[in-house]
Short mmCIF file of C-alpha atoms in Angstrom, two decimals:
data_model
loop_
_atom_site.label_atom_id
_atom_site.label_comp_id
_atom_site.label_asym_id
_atom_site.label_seq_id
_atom_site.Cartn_x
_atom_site.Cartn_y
_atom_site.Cartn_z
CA UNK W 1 16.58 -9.95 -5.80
CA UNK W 2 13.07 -9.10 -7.15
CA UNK W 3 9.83 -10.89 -6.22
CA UNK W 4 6.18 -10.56 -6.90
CA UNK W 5 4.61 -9.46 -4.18
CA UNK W 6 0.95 -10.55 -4.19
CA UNK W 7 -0.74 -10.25 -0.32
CA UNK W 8 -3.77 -11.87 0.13
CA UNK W 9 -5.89 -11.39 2.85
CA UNK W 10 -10.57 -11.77 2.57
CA UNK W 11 -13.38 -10.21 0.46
CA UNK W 12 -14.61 -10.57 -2.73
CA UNK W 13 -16.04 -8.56 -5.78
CA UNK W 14 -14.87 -7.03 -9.13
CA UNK W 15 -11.79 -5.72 -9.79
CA UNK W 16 -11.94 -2.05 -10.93
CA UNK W 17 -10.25 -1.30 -14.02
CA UNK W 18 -11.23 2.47 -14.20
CA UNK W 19 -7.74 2.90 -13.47
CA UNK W 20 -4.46 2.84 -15.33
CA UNK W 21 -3.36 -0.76 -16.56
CA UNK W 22 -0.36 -1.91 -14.03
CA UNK W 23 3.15 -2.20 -15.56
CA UNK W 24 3.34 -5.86 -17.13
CA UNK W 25 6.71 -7.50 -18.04
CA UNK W 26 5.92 -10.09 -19.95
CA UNK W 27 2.47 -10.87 -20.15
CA UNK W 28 2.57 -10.45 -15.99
CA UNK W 29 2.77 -7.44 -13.68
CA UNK W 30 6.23 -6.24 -12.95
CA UNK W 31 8.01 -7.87 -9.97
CA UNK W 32 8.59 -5.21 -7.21
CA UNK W 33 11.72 -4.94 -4.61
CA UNK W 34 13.32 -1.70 -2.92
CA UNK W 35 15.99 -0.57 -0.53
CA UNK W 36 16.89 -2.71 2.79
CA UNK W 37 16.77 -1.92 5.88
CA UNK W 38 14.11 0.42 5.98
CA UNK W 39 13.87 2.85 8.44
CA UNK W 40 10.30 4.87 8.29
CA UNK W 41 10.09 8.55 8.88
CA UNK W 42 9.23 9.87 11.69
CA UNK W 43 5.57 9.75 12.36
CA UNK W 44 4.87 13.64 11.87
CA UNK W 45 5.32 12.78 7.91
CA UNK W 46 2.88 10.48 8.23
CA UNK W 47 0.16 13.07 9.36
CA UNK W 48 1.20 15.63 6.72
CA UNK W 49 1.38 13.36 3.71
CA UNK W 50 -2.12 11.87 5.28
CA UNK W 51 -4.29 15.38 4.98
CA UNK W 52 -2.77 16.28 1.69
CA UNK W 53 -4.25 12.86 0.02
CA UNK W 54 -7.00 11.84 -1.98
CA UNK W 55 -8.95 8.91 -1.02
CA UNK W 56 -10.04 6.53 -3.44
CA UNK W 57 -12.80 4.13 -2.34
CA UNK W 58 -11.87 0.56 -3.21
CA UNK W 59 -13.90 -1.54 -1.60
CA UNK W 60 -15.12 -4.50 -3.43
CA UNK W 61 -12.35 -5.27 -5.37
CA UNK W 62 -11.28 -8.47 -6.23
CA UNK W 63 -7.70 -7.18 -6.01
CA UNK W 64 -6.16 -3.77 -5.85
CA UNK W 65 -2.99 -2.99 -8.54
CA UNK W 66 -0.83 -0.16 -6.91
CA UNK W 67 1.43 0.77 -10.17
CA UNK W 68 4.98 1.33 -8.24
CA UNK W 69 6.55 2.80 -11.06
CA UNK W 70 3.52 5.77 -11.73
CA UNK W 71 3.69 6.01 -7.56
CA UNK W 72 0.24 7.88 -7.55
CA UNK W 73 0.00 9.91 -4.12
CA UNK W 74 -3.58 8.87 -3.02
CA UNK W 75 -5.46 6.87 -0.34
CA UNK W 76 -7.01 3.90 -1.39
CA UNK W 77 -9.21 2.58 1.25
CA UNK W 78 -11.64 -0.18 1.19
CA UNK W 79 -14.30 -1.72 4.05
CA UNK W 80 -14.06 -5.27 4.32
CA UNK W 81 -16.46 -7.60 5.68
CA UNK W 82 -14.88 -7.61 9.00
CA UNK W 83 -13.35 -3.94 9.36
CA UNK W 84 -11.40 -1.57 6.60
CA UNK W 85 -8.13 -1.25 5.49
CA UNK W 86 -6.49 1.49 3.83
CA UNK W 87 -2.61 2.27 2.22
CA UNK W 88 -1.55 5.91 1.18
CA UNK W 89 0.45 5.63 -1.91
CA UNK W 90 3.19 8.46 -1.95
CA UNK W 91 6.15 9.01 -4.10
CA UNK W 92 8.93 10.10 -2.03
CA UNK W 93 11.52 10.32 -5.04
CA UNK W 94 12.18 9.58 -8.21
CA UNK W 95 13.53 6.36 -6.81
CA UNK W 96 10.94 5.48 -4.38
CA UNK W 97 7.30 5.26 -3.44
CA UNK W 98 6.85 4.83 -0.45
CA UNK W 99 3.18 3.18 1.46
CA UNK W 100 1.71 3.63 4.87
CA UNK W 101 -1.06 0.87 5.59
CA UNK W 102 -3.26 0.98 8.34
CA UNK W 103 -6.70 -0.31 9.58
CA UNK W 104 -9.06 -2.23 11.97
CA UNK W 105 -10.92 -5.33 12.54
CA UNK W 106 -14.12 -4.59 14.58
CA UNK W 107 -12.21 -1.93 16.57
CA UNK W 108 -14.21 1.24 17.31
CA UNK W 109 -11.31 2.56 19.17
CA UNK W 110 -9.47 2.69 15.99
CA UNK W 111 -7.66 6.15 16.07
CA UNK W 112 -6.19 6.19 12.53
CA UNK W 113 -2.59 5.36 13.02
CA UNK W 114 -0.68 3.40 10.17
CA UNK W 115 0.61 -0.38 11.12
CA UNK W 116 3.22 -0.55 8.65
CA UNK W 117 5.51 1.54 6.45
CA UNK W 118 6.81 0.29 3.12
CA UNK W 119 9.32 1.55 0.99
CA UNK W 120 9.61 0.01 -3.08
CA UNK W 121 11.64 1.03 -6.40
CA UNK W 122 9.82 3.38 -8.53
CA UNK W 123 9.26 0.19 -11.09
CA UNK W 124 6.60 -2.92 -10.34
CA UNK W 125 3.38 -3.73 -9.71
CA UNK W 126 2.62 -4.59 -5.97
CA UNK W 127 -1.52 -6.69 -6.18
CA UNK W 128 -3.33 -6.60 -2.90
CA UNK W 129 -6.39 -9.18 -2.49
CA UNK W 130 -8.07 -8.14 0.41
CA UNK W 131 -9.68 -10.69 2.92
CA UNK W 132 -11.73 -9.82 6.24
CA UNK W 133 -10.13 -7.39 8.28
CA UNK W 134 -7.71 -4.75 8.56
CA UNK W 135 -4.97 -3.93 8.25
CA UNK W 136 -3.73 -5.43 5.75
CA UNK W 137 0.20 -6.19 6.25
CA UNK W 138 3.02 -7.05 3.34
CA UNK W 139 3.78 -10.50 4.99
CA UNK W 140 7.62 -11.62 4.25
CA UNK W 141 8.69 -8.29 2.51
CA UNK W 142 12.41 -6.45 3.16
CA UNK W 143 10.89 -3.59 2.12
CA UNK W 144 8.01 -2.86 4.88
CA UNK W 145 8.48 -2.36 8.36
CA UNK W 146 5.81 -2.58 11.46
CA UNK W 147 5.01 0.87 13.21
#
């Protein structure tokens, strides 16, 4: 099965195209999928892969395109009108890129920790439209588990 996964969720601005075009299949960007069930590592990964990553501020996008298929290890965060929200990008294999998303809404007790852990075929183009607060969560997706 393979799906589009677009995840809205409240903001508003330009979408940066200083970055690499996403994957299109057919005049659209590549439908994403991956492995099910997911199981996510255990959370000691998390804080490894975490201070090894470059963070890439992308607030006021319109939308963010995370190319699956190039699977860029970075940290894209963005503040949002109501909080921030933030995903680390990370290709675990050759196979698989795996994302850790995390964030707050008004919460200065925020301590960092990731909400969900995805895990997606090397191949697609997974569009995030960011609305409000954080985090923001793949809604309906196999392929991402709450933490």
């Amino acid at each position: 099965m393979r799906c589009l996964a677009v995840v809205v969720l409240a903001s508003c601005a330009v979408v940066d195209s200083s970055g690499p075009a996403p994957e299109m299949c057919n005049g659209q960007p590549c439908p994403v999928s991956g492995p099910t069930p997911v199981t996510p590592p255990d959370p000691s990964v998390f804080d490894e892969l975490d201070a090894g990553a470059m963070t890439v501020d992308v607030s006021g996008s319109a939308s963010v395109a995370v190319d699956l298929h190039a699977c860029k290890y970075e940290r894209l965060h963005m503040w949002l009108g109501l909080g921030s929200a933030w995903f680390l990008v990370h290709p675990r294999s050759n196979r698989y890129c795996e994302m850790w998303l995390g964030g707050e809404t008004e919460n200065p007790n925020y301590d960092g920790s990731p909400a969900q852990y995805c895990l997606f075929d090397r191949s697609g183009t997974l569009l995030i439209a960011p609305k409000g607060g954080g985090p923001i969560l793949m809604q309906n997706m196999p392929w991402c588990v709450p933490l």
